[in-house]
Structure formats: structure tokens, C-alpha cells
CSV table of C-alpha atoms in Angstrom, one decimal:
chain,number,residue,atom,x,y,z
A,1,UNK,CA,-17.4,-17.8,44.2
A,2,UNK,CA,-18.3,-15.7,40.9
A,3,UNK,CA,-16.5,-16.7,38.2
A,4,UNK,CA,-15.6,-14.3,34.9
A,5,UNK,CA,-13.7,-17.0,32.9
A,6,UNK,CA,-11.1,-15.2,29.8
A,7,UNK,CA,-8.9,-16.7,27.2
A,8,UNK,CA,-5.8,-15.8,26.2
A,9,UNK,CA,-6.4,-16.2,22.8
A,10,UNK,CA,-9.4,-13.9,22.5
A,11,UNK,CA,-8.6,-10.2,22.0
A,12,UNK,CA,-11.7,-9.0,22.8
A,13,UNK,CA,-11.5,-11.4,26.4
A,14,UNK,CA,-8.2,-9.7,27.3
A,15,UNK,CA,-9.4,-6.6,26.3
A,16,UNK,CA,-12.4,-7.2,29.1
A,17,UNK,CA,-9.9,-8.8,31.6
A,18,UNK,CA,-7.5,-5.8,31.6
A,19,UNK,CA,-10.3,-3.4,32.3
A,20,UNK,CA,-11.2,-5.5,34.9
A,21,UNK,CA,-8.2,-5.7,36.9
A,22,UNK,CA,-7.2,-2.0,36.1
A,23,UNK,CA,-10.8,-0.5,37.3
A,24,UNK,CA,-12.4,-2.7,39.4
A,25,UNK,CA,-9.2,-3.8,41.7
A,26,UNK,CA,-8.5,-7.4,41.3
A,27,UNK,CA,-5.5,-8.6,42.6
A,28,UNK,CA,-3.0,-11.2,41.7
A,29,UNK,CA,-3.5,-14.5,43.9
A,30,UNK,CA,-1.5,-17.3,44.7
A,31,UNK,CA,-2.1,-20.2,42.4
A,32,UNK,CA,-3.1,-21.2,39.0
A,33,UNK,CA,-5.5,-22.2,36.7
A,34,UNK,CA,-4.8,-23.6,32.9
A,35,UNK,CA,-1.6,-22.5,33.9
A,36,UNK,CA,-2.1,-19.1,34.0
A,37,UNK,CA,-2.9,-16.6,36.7
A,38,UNK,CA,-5.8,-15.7,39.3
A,39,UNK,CA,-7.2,-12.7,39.9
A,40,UNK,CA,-9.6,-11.9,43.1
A,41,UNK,CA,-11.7,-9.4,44.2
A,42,UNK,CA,-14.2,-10.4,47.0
A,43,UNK,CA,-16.2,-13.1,46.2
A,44,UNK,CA,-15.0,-12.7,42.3
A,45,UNK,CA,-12.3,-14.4,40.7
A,46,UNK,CA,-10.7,-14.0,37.0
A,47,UNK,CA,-9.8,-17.0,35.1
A,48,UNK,CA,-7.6,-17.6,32.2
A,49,UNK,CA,-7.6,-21.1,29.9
A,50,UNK,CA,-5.5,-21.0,26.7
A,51,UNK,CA,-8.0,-22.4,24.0
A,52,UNK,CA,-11.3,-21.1,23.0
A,53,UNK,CA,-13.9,-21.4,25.5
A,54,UNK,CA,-16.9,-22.6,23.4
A,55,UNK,CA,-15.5,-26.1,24.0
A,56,UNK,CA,-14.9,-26.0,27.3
A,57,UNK,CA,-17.2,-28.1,28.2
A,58,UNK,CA,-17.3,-29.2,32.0
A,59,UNK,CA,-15.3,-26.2,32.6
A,60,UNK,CA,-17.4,-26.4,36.4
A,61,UNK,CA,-15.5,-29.1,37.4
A,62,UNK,CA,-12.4,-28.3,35.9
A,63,UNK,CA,-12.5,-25.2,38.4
A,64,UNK,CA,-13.5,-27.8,41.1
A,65,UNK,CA,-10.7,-30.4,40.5
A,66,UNK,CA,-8.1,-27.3,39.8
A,67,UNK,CA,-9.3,-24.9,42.9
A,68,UNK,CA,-11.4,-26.9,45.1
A,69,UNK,CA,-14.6,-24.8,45.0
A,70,UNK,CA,-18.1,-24.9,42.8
A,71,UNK,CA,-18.7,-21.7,41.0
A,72,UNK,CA,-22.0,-20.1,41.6
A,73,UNK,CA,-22.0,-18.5,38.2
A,74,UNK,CA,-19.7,-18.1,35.0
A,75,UNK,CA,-19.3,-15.6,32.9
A,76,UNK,CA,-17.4,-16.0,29.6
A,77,UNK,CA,-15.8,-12.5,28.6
A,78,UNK,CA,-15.6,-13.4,25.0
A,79,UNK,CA,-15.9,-11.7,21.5
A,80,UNK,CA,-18.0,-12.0,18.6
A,81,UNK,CA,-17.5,-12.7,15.1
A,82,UNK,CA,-19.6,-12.3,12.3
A,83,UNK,CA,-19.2,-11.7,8.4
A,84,UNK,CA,-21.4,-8.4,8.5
A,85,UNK,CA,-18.6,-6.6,11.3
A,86,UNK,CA,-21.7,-5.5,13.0
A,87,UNK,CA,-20.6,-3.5,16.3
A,88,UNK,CA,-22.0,-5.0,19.2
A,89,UNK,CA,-22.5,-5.6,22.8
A,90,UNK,CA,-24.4,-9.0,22.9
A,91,UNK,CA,-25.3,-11.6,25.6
A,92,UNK,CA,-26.8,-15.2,25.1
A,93,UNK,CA,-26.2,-18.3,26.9
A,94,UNK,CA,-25.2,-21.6,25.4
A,95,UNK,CA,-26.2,-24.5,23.4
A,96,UNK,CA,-27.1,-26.5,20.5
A,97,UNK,CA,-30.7,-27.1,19.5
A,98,UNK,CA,-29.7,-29.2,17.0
A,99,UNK,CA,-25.9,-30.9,15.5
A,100,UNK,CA,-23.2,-29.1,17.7
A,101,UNK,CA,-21.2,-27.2,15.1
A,102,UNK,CA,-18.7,-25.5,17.7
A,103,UNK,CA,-18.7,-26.7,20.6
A,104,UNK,CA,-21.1,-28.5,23.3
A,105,UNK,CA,-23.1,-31.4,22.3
A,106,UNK,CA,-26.2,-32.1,19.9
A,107,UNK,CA,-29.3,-31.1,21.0
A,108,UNK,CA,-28.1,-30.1,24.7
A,109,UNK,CA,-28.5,-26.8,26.4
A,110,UNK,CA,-26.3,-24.9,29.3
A,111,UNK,CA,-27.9,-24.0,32.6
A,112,UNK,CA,-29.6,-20.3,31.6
A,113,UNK,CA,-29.8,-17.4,34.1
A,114,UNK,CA,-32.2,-14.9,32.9
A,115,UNK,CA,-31.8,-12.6,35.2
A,116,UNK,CA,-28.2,-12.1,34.6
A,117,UNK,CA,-28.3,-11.8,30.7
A,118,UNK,CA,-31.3,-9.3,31.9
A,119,UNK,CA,-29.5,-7.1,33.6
A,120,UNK,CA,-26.4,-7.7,31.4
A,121,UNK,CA,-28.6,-6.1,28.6
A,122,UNK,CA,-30.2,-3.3,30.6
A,123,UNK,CA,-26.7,-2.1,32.0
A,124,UNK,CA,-25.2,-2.3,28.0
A,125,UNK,CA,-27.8,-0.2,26.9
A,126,UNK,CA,-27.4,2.4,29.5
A,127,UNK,CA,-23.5,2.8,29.0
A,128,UNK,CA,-23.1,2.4,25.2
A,129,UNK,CA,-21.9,5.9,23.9
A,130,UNK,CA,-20.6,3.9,21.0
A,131,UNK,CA,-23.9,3.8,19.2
A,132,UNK,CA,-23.3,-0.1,18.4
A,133,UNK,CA,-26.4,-2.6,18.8
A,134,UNK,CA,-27.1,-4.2,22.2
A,135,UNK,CA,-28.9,-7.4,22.0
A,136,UNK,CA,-29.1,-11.4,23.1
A,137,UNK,CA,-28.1,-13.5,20.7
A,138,UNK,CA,-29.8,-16.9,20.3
A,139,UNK,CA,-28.7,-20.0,22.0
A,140,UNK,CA,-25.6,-21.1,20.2
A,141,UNK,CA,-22.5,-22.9,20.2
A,142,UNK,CA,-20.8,-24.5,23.7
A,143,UNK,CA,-20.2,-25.1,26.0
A,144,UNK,CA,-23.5,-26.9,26.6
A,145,UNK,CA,-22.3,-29.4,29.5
A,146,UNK,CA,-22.0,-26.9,32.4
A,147,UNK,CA,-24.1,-27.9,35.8
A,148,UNK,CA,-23.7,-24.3,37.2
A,149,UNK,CA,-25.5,-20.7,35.5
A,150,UNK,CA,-23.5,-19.5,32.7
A,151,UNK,CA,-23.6,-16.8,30.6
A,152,UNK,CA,-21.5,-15.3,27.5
A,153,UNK,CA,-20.8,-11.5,27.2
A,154,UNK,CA,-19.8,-10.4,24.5
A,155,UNK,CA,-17.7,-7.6,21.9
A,156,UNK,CA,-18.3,-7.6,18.2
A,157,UNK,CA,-17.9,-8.3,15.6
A,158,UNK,CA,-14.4,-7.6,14.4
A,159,UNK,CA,-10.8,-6.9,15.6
A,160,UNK,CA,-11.6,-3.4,15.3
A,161,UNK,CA,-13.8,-3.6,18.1
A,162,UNK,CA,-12.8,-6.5,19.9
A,163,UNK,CA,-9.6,-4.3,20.7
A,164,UNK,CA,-12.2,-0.9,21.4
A,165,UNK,CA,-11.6,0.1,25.3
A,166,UNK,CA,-14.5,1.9,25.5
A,167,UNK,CA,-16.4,-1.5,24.7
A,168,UNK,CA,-13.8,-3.1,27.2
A,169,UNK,CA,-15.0,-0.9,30.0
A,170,UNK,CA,-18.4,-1.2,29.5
A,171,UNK,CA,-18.2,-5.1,29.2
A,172,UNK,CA,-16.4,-5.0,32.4
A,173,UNK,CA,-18.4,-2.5,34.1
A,174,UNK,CA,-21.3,-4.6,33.1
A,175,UNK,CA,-19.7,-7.9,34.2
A,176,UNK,CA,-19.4,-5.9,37.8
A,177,UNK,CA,-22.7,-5.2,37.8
A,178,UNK,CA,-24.4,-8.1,37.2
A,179,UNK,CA,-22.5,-10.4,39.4
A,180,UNK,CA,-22.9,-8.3,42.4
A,181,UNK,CA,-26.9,-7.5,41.4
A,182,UNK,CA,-28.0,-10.4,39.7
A,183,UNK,CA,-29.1,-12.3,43.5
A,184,UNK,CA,-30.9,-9.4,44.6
A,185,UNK,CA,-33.3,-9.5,41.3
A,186,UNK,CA,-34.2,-12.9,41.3
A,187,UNK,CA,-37.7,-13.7,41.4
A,188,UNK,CA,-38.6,-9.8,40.2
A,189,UNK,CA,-38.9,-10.5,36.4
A,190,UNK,CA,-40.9,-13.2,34.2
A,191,UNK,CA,-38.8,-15.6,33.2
A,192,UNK,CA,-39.4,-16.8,29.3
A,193,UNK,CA,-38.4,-19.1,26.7
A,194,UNK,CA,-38.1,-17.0,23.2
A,195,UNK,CA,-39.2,-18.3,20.0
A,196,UNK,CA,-38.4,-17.2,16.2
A,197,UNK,CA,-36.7,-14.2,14.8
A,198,UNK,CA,-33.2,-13.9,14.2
A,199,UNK,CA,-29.9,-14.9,15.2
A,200,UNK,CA,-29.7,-11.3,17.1
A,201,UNK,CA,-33.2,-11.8,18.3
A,202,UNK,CA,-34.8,-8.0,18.2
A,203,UNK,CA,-37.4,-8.5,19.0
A,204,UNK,CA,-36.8,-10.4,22.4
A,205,UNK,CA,-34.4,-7.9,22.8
A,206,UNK,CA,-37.1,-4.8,22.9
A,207,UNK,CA,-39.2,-6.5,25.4
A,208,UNK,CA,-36.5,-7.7,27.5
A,209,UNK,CA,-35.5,-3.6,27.2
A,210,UNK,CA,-39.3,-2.6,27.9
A,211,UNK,CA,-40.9,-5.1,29.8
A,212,UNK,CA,-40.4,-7.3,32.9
A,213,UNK,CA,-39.6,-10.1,30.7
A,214,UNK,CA,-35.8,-11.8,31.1
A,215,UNK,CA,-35.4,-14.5,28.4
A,216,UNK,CA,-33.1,-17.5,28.7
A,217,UNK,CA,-33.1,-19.9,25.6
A,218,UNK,CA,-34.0,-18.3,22.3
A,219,UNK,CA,-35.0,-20.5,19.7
A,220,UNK,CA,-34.4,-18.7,16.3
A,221,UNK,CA,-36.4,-19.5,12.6
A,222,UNK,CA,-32.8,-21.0,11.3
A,223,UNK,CA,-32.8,-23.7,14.0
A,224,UNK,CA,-36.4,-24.7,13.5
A,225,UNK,CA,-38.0,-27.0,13.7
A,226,UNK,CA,-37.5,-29.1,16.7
A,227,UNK,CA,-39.1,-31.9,18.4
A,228,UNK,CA,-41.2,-31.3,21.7
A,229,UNK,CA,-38.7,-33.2,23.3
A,230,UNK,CA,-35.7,-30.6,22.6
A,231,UNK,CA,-38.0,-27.8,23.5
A,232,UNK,CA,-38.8,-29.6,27.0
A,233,UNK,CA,-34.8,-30.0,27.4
A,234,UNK,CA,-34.6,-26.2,26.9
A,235,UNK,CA,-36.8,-25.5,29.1
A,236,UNK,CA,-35.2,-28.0,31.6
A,237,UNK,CA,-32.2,-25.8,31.5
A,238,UNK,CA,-33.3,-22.5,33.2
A,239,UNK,CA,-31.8,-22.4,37.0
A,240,UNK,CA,-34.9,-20.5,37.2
A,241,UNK,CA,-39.1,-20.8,37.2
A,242,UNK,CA,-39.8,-20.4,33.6
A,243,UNK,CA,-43.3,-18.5,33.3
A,244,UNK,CA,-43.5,-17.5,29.8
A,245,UNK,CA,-43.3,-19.0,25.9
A,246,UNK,CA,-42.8,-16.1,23.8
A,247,UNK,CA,-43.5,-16.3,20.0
A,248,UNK,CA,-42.1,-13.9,17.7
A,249,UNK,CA,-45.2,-15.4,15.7
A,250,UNK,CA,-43.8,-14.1,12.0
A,251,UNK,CA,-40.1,-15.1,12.8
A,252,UNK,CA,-41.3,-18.5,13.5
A,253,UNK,CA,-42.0,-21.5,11.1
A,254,UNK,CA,-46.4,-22.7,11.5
A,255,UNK,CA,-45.4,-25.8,13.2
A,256,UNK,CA,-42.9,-24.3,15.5
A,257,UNK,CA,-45.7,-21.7,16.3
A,258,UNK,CA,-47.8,-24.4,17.1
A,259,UNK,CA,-45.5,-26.4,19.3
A,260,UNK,CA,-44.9,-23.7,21.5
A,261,UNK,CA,-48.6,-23.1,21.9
A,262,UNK,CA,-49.2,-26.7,22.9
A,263,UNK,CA,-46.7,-26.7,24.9
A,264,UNK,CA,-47.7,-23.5,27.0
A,265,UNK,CA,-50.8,-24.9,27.5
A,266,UNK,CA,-49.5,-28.7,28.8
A,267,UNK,CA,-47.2,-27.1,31.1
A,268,UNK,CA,-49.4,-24.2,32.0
A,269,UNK,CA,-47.1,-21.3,30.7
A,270,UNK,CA,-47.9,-18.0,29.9
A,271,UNK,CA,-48.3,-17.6,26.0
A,272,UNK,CA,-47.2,-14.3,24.6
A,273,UNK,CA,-47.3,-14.1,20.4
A,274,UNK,CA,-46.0,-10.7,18.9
């Protein structure tokens, strides 16, 4: 079962939700989960907690112990919030490369599935009319301690768009897309690690637009450095073949740079700089 996890308290998440269940046909279940209701539609299922989900960690098997079943895949219908109000369809999966500010634990990454956050992107770009930016994000903030693929998709930056249901159709469209696709494209695109640039990561984002590239874990200037040994976790956290370190080689500190190198050539990686 595919899971597309909401919260209550998110505006931009209930936005999402109520697109969902309004075009796609989900259907009121029996049962509960967090109390509130479940909504199906084939192998899909709509959850709802009451909290914010960035520190939901475990949430896996919290669906297990409440419903009985592993998810194959989350995905966290979410907003985003930043002081620049910058409007946005964004992707990213979670985790902290270093002290866990909100949510998840130090230094500890979720399971990435860059395919999904792939196709997530590509299907953004083709159905934003809005004229808003469409990018990953770096890996940030929790939940970090999820066993299953995970992703966050995401609405921002402010109320004013959170609420916009143009961007709640095309999150939800999106969401419908990738869950039913994502299976069928595994194995058809390079899977990388990104290094440098910025918290909104352009330029990952324009080769992951252009190229065959899907990136899970982007490391971003503001987080570096990092030991090898938190770079290695990342990489431990792809629930697919990683081919590729990628180096935004001026959005990168020199030993970061150099870390990456070494470590494309110890584990035999592709090494892109650009």
C-alpha cells in the first residue's frame, strides 16, 4: 500500500488532501488512523495525524501497529515556509546532516527514492501555469527514522499559497502520478548524491529537468562540512543504486569538494563537477 500521509494542522496538506479525494476518487473507509479518517483508492490510502509531520518519526510502524500493513512508500503532502514567501512547488526528502533542528535525529538520513522526487519534479514543471519556482530542496528537517521510501511534496511559501487550489491540484495530480509511475521508471535514470549550492538547490534542479539524473540527498554549502562518515550514511540511505556524486563545484566549500571526489573514487562513482 501507497501511502500520501496529511495533517490536520497544515493548510497547504488539507488543501492537497481535498483535491485528492474530490478528483482522483478516494473513498471513505472503515477505520482510523491518529483518530481521524481513511481514505482509499486502489492500492492508495490517505492518512491524517494531528501534529506536524516532520517529527513523526517511525511513522512506518505506527501505520503497521495502527493498520496492520508496511507502506511501500510515503508521501508527506505538506507546505512550505520561508521568510522570502517565495511561491513554490518543491520536493526533497528528509534528514539532518548535522544537529536535528526540527525534527529527526543528528546526523541521520530517511530512506530516499530518487525516482519519485524525479518524476515529482518533472510532472510540477509540466503543470505549473502559476509561474512559481519548481525545485528540490535540500535534505532537511524529519522525519529521519523511516525504514520505508519517503518523500515530502510540497506548497510554498506562505498562507497565500498554501490555500492556492490551482497549487492544490497540481500537488495532487502530481502525487497521482508519481505513485502509480514511479515502479515502472526504476532503474531508467542515474541515481546521484548532490553536493553544494543552495537550500533550493538550482542547479540540481536543471539537470534533474534536463538530464537523466534523479538526485536523492543534497548536501547544500550551509550544512558543510561534514565527515566522510555522514556522507557514507547518506549515501547508505538511497532504496536505490547510487551511480553518481554530483558537485555543484562553486556552491561547495574546497574540502567538501574534495571529499566527494575521494569518495567517488573509493566507491567507484561517477564524478560529475559543474
Amino acid at each position: 500500500m501507497k501511502v500520501i500521509m496529511t495533517t490536520k494542522i497544515d493548510k497547504a496538506s488539507m488543501n492537497i488532501m481535498e483535491k485528492l479525494i474530490e478528483n482522483f476518487g478516494f473513498k471513505e473507509v472503515e477505520g482510523s488512523f491518529d483518530g481521524n479518517p481513511i481514505y482509499k483508492r486502489d492500492d492508495m490510502i490517505i492518512l491524517t495525524t494531528n501534529n506536524e509531520m516532520i517529527y513523526y518519526d517511525n511513522l512506518d510502524r505506527e501505520i503497521e501497529r495502527q493498520l496492520g500493513f508496511e507502506p511501500e512508500v510515503i508521501a508527506f503532502a505538506s507546505r512550505h515556509s520561508s521568510k522570502q514567501k517565495l511561491p513554490a512547488l518543491t520536493t526533497h526528502v528528509t534528514g539532518n546532516w548535522g544537529k536535528a533542528m526540527y525534527g529527526g535525529k543528528d546526523e541521520s538520513f530517511a530512506m530516499a527514492l530518487p525516482t519519485a522526487m524525479k518524476l515529482a519534479l518533472l510532472k510540477m514543471n509540466e503543470l505549473n501555469d502559476l509561474g512559481w519556482t519548481v525545485c528540490y530542496e535540500a535534505t532537511h528537517h524529519g522525519p529521519s527514522e523511516l525504514e520505508v521510501p519517503s518523500f515530502f511534496i510540497e506548497i510554498g511559501s506562505s498562507e497565500e499559497e498554501w490555500v492556492n487550489d490551482r497549487a492544490g491540484e497540481i500537488i495532487a495530480e502530481t502525487i497521482m502520478y508519481v505513485l502509480n509511475e514511479y515502479e515502472r521508471h526504476l532503474g531508467k535514470f542515474k541515481v546521484a548524491l548532490g553536493v553544494g549550492g543552495g537550500h533550493y538547490a538550482p542547479k540540481q534542479t536543471k539537470r534533474a529537468l534536463e538530464t537523466d539524473i534523479a538526485f536523492g540527498h543534497i548536501l547544500p554549502k550551509y550544512a558543510q562540512p561534514v565527515s566522510k562518515d555522514v556522507v557514507l550514511r547518506a549515501l547508505n540511505r538511497f532504496a536505490e543504486n547510487v551511480e553518481v556524486i554530483y558537485v555543484d563545484w562553486k556552491g561547495s566549500r574546497g574540502e567538501t569538494r574534495q571529499l566527494a571526489r575521494s569518495i567517488a573514487q573509493e566507491l567507484d562513482l561517477e564524478f560529475i563537477k559543474d
